[in-house]
XYZ file of C-alpha atoms in Angstrom:
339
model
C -7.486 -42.342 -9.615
C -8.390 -39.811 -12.114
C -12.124 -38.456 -12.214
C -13.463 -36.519 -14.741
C -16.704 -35.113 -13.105
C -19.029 -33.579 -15.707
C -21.588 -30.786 -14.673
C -19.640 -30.352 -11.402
C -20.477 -26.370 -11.306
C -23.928 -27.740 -10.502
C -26.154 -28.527 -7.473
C -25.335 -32.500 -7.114
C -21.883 -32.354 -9.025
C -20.571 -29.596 -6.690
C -21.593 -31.626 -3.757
C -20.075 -34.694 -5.182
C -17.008 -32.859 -5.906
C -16.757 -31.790 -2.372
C -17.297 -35.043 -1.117
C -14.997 -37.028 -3.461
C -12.079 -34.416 -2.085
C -13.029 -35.009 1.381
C -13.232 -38.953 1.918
C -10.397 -39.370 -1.242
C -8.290 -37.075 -1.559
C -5.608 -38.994 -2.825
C -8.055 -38.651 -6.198
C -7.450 -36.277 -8.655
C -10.560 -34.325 -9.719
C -11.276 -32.853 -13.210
C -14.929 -30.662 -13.168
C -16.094 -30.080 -16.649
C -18.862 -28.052 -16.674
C -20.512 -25.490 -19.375
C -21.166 -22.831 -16.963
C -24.996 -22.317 -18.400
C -27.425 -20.887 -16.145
C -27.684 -23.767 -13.502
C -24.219 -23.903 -13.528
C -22.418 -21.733 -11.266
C -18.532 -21.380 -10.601
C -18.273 -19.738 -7.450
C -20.213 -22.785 -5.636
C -16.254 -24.671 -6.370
C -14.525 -21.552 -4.747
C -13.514 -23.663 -2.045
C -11.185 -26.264 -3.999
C -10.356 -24.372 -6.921
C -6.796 -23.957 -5.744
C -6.948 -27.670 -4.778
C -3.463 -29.023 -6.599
C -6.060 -32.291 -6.925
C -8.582 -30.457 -8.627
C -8.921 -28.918 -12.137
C -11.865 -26.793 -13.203
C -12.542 -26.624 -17.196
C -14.978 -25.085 -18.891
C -16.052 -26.878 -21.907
C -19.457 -28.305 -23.741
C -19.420 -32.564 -23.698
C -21.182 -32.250 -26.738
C -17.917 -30.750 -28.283
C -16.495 -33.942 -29.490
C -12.954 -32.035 -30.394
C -13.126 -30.375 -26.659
C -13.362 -33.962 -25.017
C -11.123 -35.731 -27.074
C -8.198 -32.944 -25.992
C -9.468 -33.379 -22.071
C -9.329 -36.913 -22.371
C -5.945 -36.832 -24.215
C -4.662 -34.447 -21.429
C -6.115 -36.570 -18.162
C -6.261 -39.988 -19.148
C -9.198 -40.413 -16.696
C -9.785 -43.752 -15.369
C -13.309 -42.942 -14.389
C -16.399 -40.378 -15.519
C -19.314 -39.539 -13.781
C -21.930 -37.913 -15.976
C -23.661 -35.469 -13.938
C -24.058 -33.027 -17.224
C -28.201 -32.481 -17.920
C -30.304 -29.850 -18.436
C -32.557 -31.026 -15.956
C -35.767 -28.413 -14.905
C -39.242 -29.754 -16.380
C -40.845 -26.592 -17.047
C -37.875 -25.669 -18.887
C -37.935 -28.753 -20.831
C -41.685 -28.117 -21.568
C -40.703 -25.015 -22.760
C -37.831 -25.737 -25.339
C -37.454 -29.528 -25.359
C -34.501 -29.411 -28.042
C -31.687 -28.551 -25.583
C -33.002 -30.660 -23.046
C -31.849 -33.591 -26.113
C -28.692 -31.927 -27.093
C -27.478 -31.819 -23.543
C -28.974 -35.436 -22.078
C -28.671 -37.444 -25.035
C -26.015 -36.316 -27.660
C -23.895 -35.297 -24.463
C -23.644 -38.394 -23.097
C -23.223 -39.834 -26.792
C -19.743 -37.991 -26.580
C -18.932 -38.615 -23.344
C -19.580 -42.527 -23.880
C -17.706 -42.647 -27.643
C -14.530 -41.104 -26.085
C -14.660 -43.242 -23.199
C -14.481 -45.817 -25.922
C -11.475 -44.256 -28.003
C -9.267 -43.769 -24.826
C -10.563 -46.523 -22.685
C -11.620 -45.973 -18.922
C -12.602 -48.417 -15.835
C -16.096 -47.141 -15.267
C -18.706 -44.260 -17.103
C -21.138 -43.603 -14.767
C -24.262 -42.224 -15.811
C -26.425 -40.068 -13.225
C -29.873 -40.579 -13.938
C -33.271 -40.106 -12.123
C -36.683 -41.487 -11.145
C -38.096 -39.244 -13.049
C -37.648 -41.811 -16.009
C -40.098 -44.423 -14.446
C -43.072 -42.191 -15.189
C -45.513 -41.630 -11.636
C -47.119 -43.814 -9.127
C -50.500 -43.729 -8.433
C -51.586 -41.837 -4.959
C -53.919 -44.898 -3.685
C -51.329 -47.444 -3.873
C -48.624 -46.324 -1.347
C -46.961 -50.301 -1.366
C -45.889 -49.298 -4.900
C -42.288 -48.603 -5.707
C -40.490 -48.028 -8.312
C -37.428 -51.287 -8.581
C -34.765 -50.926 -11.143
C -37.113 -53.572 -13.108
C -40.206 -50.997 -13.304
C -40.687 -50.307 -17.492
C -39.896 -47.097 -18.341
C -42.804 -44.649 -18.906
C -41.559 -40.561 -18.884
C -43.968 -37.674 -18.860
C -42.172 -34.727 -19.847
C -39.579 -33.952 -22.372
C -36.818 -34.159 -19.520
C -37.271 -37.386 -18.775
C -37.765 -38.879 -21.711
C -34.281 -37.677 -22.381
C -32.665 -38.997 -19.589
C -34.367 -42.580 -20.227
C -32.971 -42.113 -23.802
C -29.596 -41.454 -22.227
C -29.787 -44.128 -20.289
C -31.140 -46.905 -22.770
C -27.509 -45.332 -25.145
C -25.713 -45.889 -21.961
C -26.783 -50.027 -21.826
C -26.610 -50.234 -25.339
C -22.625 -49.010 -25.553
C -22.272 -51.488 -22.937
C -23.582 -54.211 -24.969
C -22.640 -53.454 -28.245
C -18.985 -51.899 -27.427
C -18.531 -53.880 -23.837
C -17.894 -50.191 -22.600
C -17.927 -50.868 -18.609
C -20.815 -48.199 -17.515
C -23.529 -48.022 -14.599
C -26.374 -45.912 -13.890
C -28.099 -44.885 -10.479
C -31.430 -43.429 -10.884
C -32.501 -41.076 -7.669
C -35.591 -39.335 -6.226
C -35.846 -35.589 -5.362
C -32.263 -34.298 -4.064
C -32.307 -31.313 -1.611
C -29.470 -29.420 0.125
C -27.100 -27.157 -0.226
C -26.190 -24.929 -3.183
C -29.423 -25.611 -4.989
C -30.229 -23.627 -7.989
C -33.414 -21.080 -6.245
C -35.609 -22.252 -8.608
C -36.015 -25.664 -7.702
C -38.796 -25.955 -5.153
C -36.998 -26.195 -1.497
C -34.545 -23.042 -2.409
C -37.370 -21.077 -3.860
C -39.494 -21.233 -1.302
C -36.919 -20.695 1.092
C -36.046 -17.819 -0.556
C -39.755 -16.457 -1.516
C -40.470 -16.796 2.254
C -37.353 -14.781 3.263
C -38.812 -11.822 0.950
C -42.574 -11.826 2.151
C -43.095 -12.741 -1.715
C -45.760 -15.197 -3.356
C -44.996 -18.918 -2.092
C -46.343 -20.308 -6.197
C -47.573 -23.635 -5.413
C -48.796 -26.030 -8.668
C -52.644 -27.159 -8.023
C -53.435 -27.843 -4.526
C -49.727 -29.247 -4.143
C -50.567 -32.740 -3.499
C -48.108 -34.188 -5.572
C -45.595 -36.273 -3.327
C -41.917 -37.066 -4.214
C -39.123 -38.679 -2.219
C -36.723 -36.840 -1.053
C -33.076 -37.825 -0.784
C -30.017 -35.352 1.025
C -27.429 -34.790 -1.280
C -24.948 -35.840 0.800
C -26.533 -39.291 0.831
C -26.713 -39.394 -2.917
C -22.950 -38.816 -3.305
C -22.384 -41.334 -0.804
C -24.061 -43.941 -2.911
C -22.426 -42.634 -6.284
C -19.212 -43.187 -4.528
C -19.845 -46.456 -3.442
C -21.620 -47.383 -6.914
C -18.406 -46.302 -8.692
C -15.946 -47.978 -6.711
C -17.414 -51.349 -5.848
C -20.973 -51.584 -8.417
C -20.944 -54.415 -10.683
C -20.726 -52.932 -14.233
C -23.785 -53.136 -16.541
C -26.274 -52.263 -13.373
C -28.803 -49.816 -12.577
C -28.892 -48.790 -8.957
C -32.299 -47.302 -7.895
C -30.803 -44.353 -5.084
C -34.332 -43.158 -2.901
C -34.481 -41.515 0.545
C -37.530 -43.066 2.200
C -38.744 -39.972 2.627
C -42.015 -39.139 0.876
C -43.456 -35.711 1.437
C -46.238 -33.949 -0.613
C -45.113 -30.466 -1.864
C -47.681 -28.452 0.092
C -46.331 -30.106 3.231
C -43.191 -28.876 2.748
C -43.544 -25.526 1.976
C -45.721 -25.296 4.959
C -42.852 -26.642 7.005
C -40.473 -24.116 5.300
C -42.894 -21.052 6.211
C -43.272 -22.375 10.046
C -39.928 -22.755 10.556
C -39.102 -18.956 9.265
C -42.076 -17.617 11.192
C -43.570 -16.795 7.899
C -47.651 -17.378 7.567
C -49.018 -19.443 5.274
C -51.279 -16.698 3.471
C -47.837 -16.075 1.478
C -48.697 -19.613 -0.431
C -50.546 -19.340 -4.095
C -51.843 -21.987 -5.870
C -50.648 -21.101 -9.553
C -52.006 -23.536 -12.304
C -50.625 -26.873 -12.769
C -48.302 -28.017 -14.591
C -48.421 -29.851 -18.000
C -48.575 -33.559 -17.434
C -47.488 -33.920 -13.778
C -46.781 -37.078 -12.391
C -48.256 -37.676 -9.137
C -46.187 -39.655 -6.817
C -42.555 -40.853 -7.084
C -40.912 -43.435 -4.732
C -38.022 -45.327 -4.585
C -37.313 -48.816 -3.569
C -33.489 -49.000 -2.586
C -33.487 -52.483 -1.306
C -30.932 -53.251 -4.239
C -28.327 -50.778 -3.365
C -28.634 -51.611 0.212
C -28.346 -55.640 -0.169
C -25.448 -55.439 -2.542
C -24.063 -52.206 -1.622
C -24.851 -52.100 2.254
C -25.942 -48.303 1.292
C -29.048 -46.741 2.890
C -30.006 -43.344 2.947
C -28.804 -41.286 6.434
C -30.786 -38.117 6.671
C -34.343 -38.140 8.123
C -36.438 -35.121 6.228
C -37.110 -33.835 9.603
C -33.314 -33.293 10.103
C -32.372 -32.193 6.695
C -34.630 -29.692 5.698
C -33.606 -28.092 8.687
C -29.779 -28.337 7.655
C -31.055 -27.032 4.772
C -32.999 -24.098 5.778
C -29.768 -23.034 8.036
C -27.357 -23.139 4.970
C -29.681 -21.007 2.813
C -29.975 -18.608 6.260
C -26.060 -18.593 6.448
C -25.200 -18.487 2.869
C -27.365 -15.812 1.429
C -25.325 -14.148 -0.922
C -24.647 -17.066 -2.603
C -28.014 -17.373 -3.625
C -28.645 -13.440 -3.993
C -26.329 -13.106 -6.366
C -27.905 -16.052 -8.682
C -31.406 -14.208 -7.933
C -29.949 -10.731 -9.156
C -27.828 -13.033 -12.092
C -24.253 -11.617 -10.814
C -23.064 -15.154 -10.606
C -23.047 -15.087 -13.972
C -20.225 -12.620 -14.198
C -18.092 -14.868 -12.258
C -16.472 -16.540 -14.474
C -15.396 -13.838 -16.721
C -13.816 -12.233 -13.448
C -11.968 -15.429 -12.709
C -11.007 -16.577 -16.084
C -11.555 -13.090 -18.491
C -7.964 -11.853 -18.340
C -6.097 -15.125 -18.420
């Protein structure tokens, strides 16, 4: 098959790449990706000169751009991993978060349509399903819980994913969507919480921590999540959602205690910094869908891979440095500026 594999410069697409070249690699892979700040090229270093793989950097709101990839390709499958996708950010300056997550996937969807494809796959999160109250810990979120966002960023993504069912109605365009909890692992961007604090810790710097950090998520190894994606792709029934969790719930102050204790680092480094705007409480993930149709479940305890984790950040420093001091940024132009 041919897979066009949209923000795969980033945390979860890079991964996915990696994994779709590993456990197919009869597959070609196209990676279109925009190269903004979350986006880094030198995370693909290791199959850009792939003969399977293609890297091109290109906007999928650029209708003219996608219409030429698609013309070139003719992919048989697209997974949508293309969002701008940090909350403060969105709180900040909503309007790109909408560009991105909703006209994006617009694009994407509408020249799926003109040159016809097996499967769009839209990645989405659990962010869309609003928060769970702390009391009630027998409360999940099903791929039947209403829709109820918080923040500009997910009320995006729901929006994105309310166009992706309605193309599939309206234009029979064969799509799916899997909706997942908190991904962690390796080549995070640092400013997500596990890298930061990894990375904070490292440099005897400020551990910021929102409120008292009692705010609990579920976390989910990345390598698990392309696992399912894979599996949703390939044997999903089109026109589903697919709820992806990890069973692993942790509250945020937990884990950046665990972080400090495991790099000998005491936990006078933590500040509580003032909360942020509307945040939801408590997210969790009922997978029992994926798993009874599927046979999917997630792998990785917490216990085991926030160590893996922590190691990879330990071995892999200057990839991370260099996003920290912004030299990733010049990547690109180093690779690409004189051809």
């Amino acid at each position: 098959m041919n897979i066009i594999v949209t923000g795969g410069a980033g945390f979860i697409g890079s991964n996915f790449v990696f994994y779709e070249r590993e456990k197919h690699p009869e597959d070609r892979i196209v990676c279109v990706d925009k190269l903004t700040y979350a986006g880094n090229l030198s995370t693909l270093e290791p199959v850009m000169q792939d003969p399977m793989f293609r890297f091109v950097k290109a906007d999928i709101c650029d209708r003219a751009a996608m219409e030429q990839l698609f013309e070139e390709e003719k992919p048989d499958m697209v997974v949508n991993f293309a969002a701008e996708s940090h909350v403060d950010r969105s709180i900040e300056n909503p309007e790109i978060f909408l560009e991105t997550n909703i006209i994006g996937t617009a694009v994407l969807m509408d020249t799926c349509r003109k040159y016809g494809i097996k499967r769009y796959h839209q990645v989405s999160t659990d962010e869309v399903y609003g928060d769970l109250p702390m009391d009630r810990p027998d409360l999940f979120f099903t791929e039947e819980t209403p829709l109820h966002t918080s923040s500009p960023y997910s009320s995006s993504k729901a929006s994105a994913d309310l166009l992706v069912n309605a193309y599939h109605r309206t234009y029979g365009l064969p799509v799916s969507i899997s909706r997942c909890s908190n991904n962690y692992g390796p080549y995070q961007f640092p400013e997500k919480l596990i890298p930061l604090m990894i990375a904070n810790a490292l440099a005897d710097k400020p551990l910021p921590v929102y409120g008292e950090g009692l705010n609990i998520r579920d976390w989910l190894y990345v390598e698990d999540h392309c696992k399912a994606i894979d599996i949703i792709i390939r044997e999903g029934k089109v026109g589903e959602v697919y709820n992806i969790g990890g069973h692993n719930e942790m509250r945020n102050i937990d884990i950046v205690k665990l972080i400090l204790d495991y790099l000998g680092k005491p936990e006078s480094l933590i500040t509580h910094v003032t909360d942020r705007k509307g945040h939801d409480q408590r997210y969790a993930i009922d997978p029992a869908k994926i798993h009874s149709e599927l046979g999917w479940l997630p792998e990785t305890m917490f216990k085991d891979g926030i160590v893996k984790t922590i190691e990879w950040y330990l071995n892999n420093k200057s990839w991370w440095e260099e996003i920290i001091s912004g030299e990733y940024q010049n990547y690109y132009q180093e690779m690409y500026g004189n051809r």
